Amino acid sequence: MTSDLRVALLGQGFMGKAHSNAFCQAGHFYDLPYRLRRTLLCGRDAASLERMASRWGWEETSTDWRTAIDRPDIDIVDIALPNHLHAPAAIAAAEAGKIVFCEKPLAMTAEEGRRMVEAARGRPTLVWFNYRRVPAIAYARQLIDEGRIGQVFHYNAAYKQQWGADTSRAATWRMDPAQAGSGVADDLMTHLLDTALYLNGRIREVVADARTIAPNREIDDAVTALVRFENGSAGTFEATRFAIGAKNQNTFHLHGARGMLRFNLERLNHLEVVDATVPSTEQGPRDLLVTDLKHPIFGNFWRPGHIIGYEHTFIATVAEFLECLARDVPFHPSFEDALVTQQALEAMLISSKTRQWTDVSAS
Amino acid sequence: MTSDLRVALLGQGFMGKAHSNAFCQAGHFYDLPYRLRRTLLCGRDAASLERMASRWGWEETSTDWRTAIDRPDIDIVDIALPNHLHAPAAIAAAEAGKIVFCEKPLAMTAEEGRRMVEAARGRPTLVWFNYRRVPAIAYARQLIDEGRIGQVFHYNAAYKQQWGADTSRAATWRMDPAQAGSGVADDLMTHLLDTALYLNGRIREVVADARTIAPNREIDDAVTALVRFENGSAGTFEATRFAIGAKNQNTFHLHGARGMLRFNLERLNHLEVVDATVPSTEQGPRDLLVTDLKHPIFGNFWRPGHIIGYEHTFIATVAEFLECLARDVPFHPSFEDALVTQQALEAMLISSKTRQWTDVSAS
Amino acid sequence: MTSDLRVALLGQGFMGKAHSNAFCQAGHFYDLPYRLRRTLLCGRDAASLERMASRWGWEETSTDWRTAIDRPDIDIVDIALPNHLHAPAAIAAAEAGKIVFCEKPLAMTAEEGRRMVEAARGRPTLVWFNYRRVPAIAYARQLIDEGRIGQVFHYNAAYKQQWGADTSRAATWRMDPAQAGSGVADDLMTHLLDTALYLNGRIREVVADARTIAPNREIDDAVTALVRFENGSAGTFEATRFAIGAKNQNTFHLHGARGMLRFNLERLNHLEVVDATVPSTEQGPRDLLVTDLKHPIFGNFWRPGHIIGYEHTFIATVAEFLECLARDVPFHPSFEDALVTQQALEAMLISSKTRQWTDVSAS
Amino acid sequence: MTSDLRVALLGQGFMGKAHSNAFCQAGHFYDLPYRLRRTLLCGRDAASLERMASRWGWEETSTDWRTAIDRPDIDIVDIALPNHLHAPAAIAAAEAGKIVFCEKPLAMTAEEGRRMVEAARGRPTLVWFNYRRVPAIAYARQLIDEGRIGQVFHYNAAYKQQWGADTSRAATWRMDPAQAGSGVADDLMTHLLDTALYLNGRIREVVADARTIAPNREIDDAVTALVRFENGSAGTFEATRFAIGAKNQNTFHLHGARGMLRFNLERLNHLEVVDATVPSTEQGPRDLLVTDLKHPIFGNFWRPGHIIGYEHTFIATVAEFLECLARDVPFHPSFEDALVTQQALEAMLISSKTRQWTDVSAS
């Protein structure tokens, strides 16, 4: 007997579409322990809301996200609102006893994040750092856990997009500091930090340099940072929307005593691996197409070599959450995990202002 | 007012899953002129049939595919049965006045194919050569149509898989000549031929060499061919399931007077293009990530750089079919198109037996 | 005590430059058992001959290549003349008791080649199929010899250039059938065949298709072929000067029971290797930078990762020849080896005329 | 009438070999305005010195580098000694009226560098930042000069090697702070800085993080830095000998308003270029094989697509120096240029100690 979980989705933008798709598709590819019902879609624009609800099979709509909190039949509140609404919505949902899903970044500030963690203590939470469910990244983690990479020396991460350089684009809430908090920091650097946390653990210290490049813009267009990790490794981070030539290059390079890992989101079915324990003549980056049935996640979808895309990371995220829920084990990344990322981000933003190395735990 | 089209899917295997997904998803990403209803799922194994119907939302099931033909409420019969059943099912469906979708290859023989075309004359048909709807391949066609490549000199195509070399795998109908017709010829070479037909037109003449490599196997494991196209270009074709190291490498290289195109299905979001009209110092393969909103097909899915996968080609196929149906214009590839491919394939198989260059039109 | 070997080079063109460089450089990178002296340079154009001799340190010059044959002090006659002069010069040199080096192709016909082999029987010979000394290709051979690739199923080779499509280029002897014999067949296909002979053994049977694409041209611009090897493997071959977008793409792909090898001359320091004996999750093309001190050949030059180029293959060829000479063991490729290649080429040219599969040994 | 220039080379190590080769080869590929004579080779180990002199054609040897200074017939003193001897040898040579060539880094400190510049004022000088003569890098500069890249936003550079992690290797002077000054900073970071100076101009400010990873080592194994350039662009720099999996990856990425450039020394014949002025559908990294006769430098060597290697950058360096000398125009990089690099490096080392952003001009 599979019981139902009724979902309310707050938000009707691009992420709302990605989440809707995940709720539709999870049961097609996974044997889910619960049946997800797309019960309520909340958004401010009534006209487009109806269209979206109809398209994606949401049973009801509301133009006030608080409806989701107030309705006792809603089990999961999924927040895909602009950043400044994450904390109020998540805290309200948690206090109403809901399971809470929240888009990244967790919050506008670490302090806000701490209040969210506090409010949700004991509740199952999920933050949509969906790239943990890229099969290649999950497999990278597996290789690290198996000791295949050894002591890490270097961790480099960069998230490069170019659309920020197009100043003719209509402004969205992402360009408004009051709604977004920061620019590439909150939007892209948080992705890098969550992946780094997942693969290489916590960051101890940072020095960062945030820049606004476009005239008259109020949020950061590019952030660079040097970091030191708690495990002794060090590296460079960069997030930018002014990287002409880069559509969606979310990359990491990781060098350890026993091998190397390299990844690029634009070719997310691939992971490059060097095994430095084989004879030197045989060492070189192996370009793995992470589409084997024995690779993590991929086997739920298609046959070897039949690649998947961006949306599948959302499907796997929700499916794994439900599995954790059924088995009563913690899901990651939770609010707590996302708070660690938020603290590292905040240290970067402080460092960029003070022009000093900044301790992450102190932020 | 959007009217309904009731679909019956014949087949519950891997392709049945891909088609089911397409029927579910097409309306999520496209403004469809019809509403597809997943009315009837037909398959021989009752137990797994129920599970599949429940998972993918098929309203009813039957263990006899003829039910789909007999029911007057069915609008579309979609055939995903073993190859030897394509002709009987398609002919029956066409004669019953259905819209007919058929998995590739069209038929076991060109003669069978001709009878299918005859039976379906005047009916809308679709053959699931889904790779025409890879955005990179559709964009390749667009560049060719715009004259960007010029007179074609060379066309090379190869479809390389490795699973045939694993003789421990359980035999399926694909290894049985009575059900499959041929091996890689019907399975993989037809994909190459359809893409070639789409991009470079008809083949005039072939010489081919089919081999069975695994002991005790009765179907071809590998086929190579030289071809001459009607447009004067020439090339090499190869399809194999013994290409160790290749998971799903469906590639083409096309060299014309004004440029080059190169593609590999394992990285289906990419198209490599050389523009030979720029100064020689600036000529080199441009690795396009075919995920721009102005690229064909892609804009229906996600944002630039947020890649798609295998399944999206099926979604786009059915969506474009419905658009053609609503506008009353021919959809491609139809049964007629697939017959051209079947004839080229048959010429290859004859050539391999006679050891002679073989004229395609004569086959 | 290192003794001298006096070299006479016949030819002052591009290959003459490559050979001159090899004679200069071999002693810088190898401990040679002989000291090469650049004694005599023969060429028809007296003015440029002096300049070339002065630039490359040739002690004397002659406008008649027969001088090299007649002079008793010449030990090595190195033939870099147009193809139609290979046989007369080589036969004369061999009959005069010289060591004979000859540019590829060996001859204009297999019959000519047989006479050259006959004349040189018992004499040390070298044919400048220099790509055997690309470290990556030598290493490919080593992996094959070690059993790392296993029984070969497929061997694909292509040599793609584009300059033939530029009909504004001044004609050279390479475009004249009387001097060149054939076009891409003699020039490029022979390279493919020698590498195939080196890596995969003899070819048993071919069917080929030669085309002249440029108007008013008398030699072949493009040749495609299907081949069957004596070891049971099969494959496709293609040589063309009309491959727009390809500068110098000399590639092979080899798939065997235990792995795959892939190479491209445009990136000659690299070899891609799949080891199919590791778990399926770990199989993927390893992009080896073949610049390790333990890789063949490379260690004579620079440090790991400090890449080499085209010219180094000539340096290694002459150095290895001298080592063989000192140790009195056969050097490869010799005239005998090159005759095998010439026979396979001739079978292709015959097949292209007769439109029949053609047995190599019968040619 | 070509006059002679007599060279004395100080140093018999790896760089001595690279320089010797350049002196031998420059006249083979360039029409030099002077004839270089390999007059004197200086080195401490008499036995190997003779072997090296004999191999590379040095006329005389000395075990005391001061011989080169004292001999009035020596025109060029070329310093390939350990770093701590660069300043004394260069100052002595300059004061003796010689032309001075010096291996990188220029000096142990910026102060030393300033004294070298002072001593050599008015003298022709050359510092062996040979990578400026990689054709792809020279072509990158040409594209920038032509305005093809536009205002630069981002400049990322990394030099990754792995040999430092092999603690079993015998120590050389490179691991001794007294002889080397620093580790990867002087060895690899200086290469990155010179290329950045060449392509993107001067750096204004840095914050850096140097680490010694190997136990008991006294020099830096890895350095990361954030930089701000005078032109307003910013970026990350990293130099390391602990980048397992990287043989010799000297890379830069440059993003400007009109395009992108990307380079990797391991494939030095290639330059990746995005032209962001074409329609968005056509934007993607073009992988240029920088081997066209119209590309800078390459045309002196071989034919298009016949690649060159590491050593050719030295050959081109000395050839271009002689051309400048004959035309009486300044050669770059000179001692003055290398001092700019040394100052940026020193700012990095200071920053790493003070943990502060550091102004380059103030160092």
PDB file of N, CA and C in Angstrom, chain A residues 57 192 295:
ATOM      1  N   GLY A  57      -0.651  19.457 -14.549  1.00  0.00           N
ATOM      2  CA  GLY A  57      -1.521  18.591 -13.757  1.00  0.00           C
ATOM      3  C   GLY A  57      -1.631  18.948 -12.289  1.00  0.00           C
ATOM      4  N   LEU A 192      28.567  25.761  -6.528  1.00  0.00           N
ATOM      5  CA  LEU A 192      29.952  25.297  -6.400  1.00  0.00           C
ATOM      6  C   LEU A 192      30.245  24.861  -4.966  1.00  0.00           C
ATOM      7  N   HIS A 295      26.411   2.500 -12.550  1.00  0.00           N
ATOM      8  CA  HIS A 295      26.720   3.836 -12.031  1.00  0.00           C
ATOM      9  C   HIS A 295      25.544   4.314 -11.174  1.00  0.00           C
TER      10      HIS A 295
END
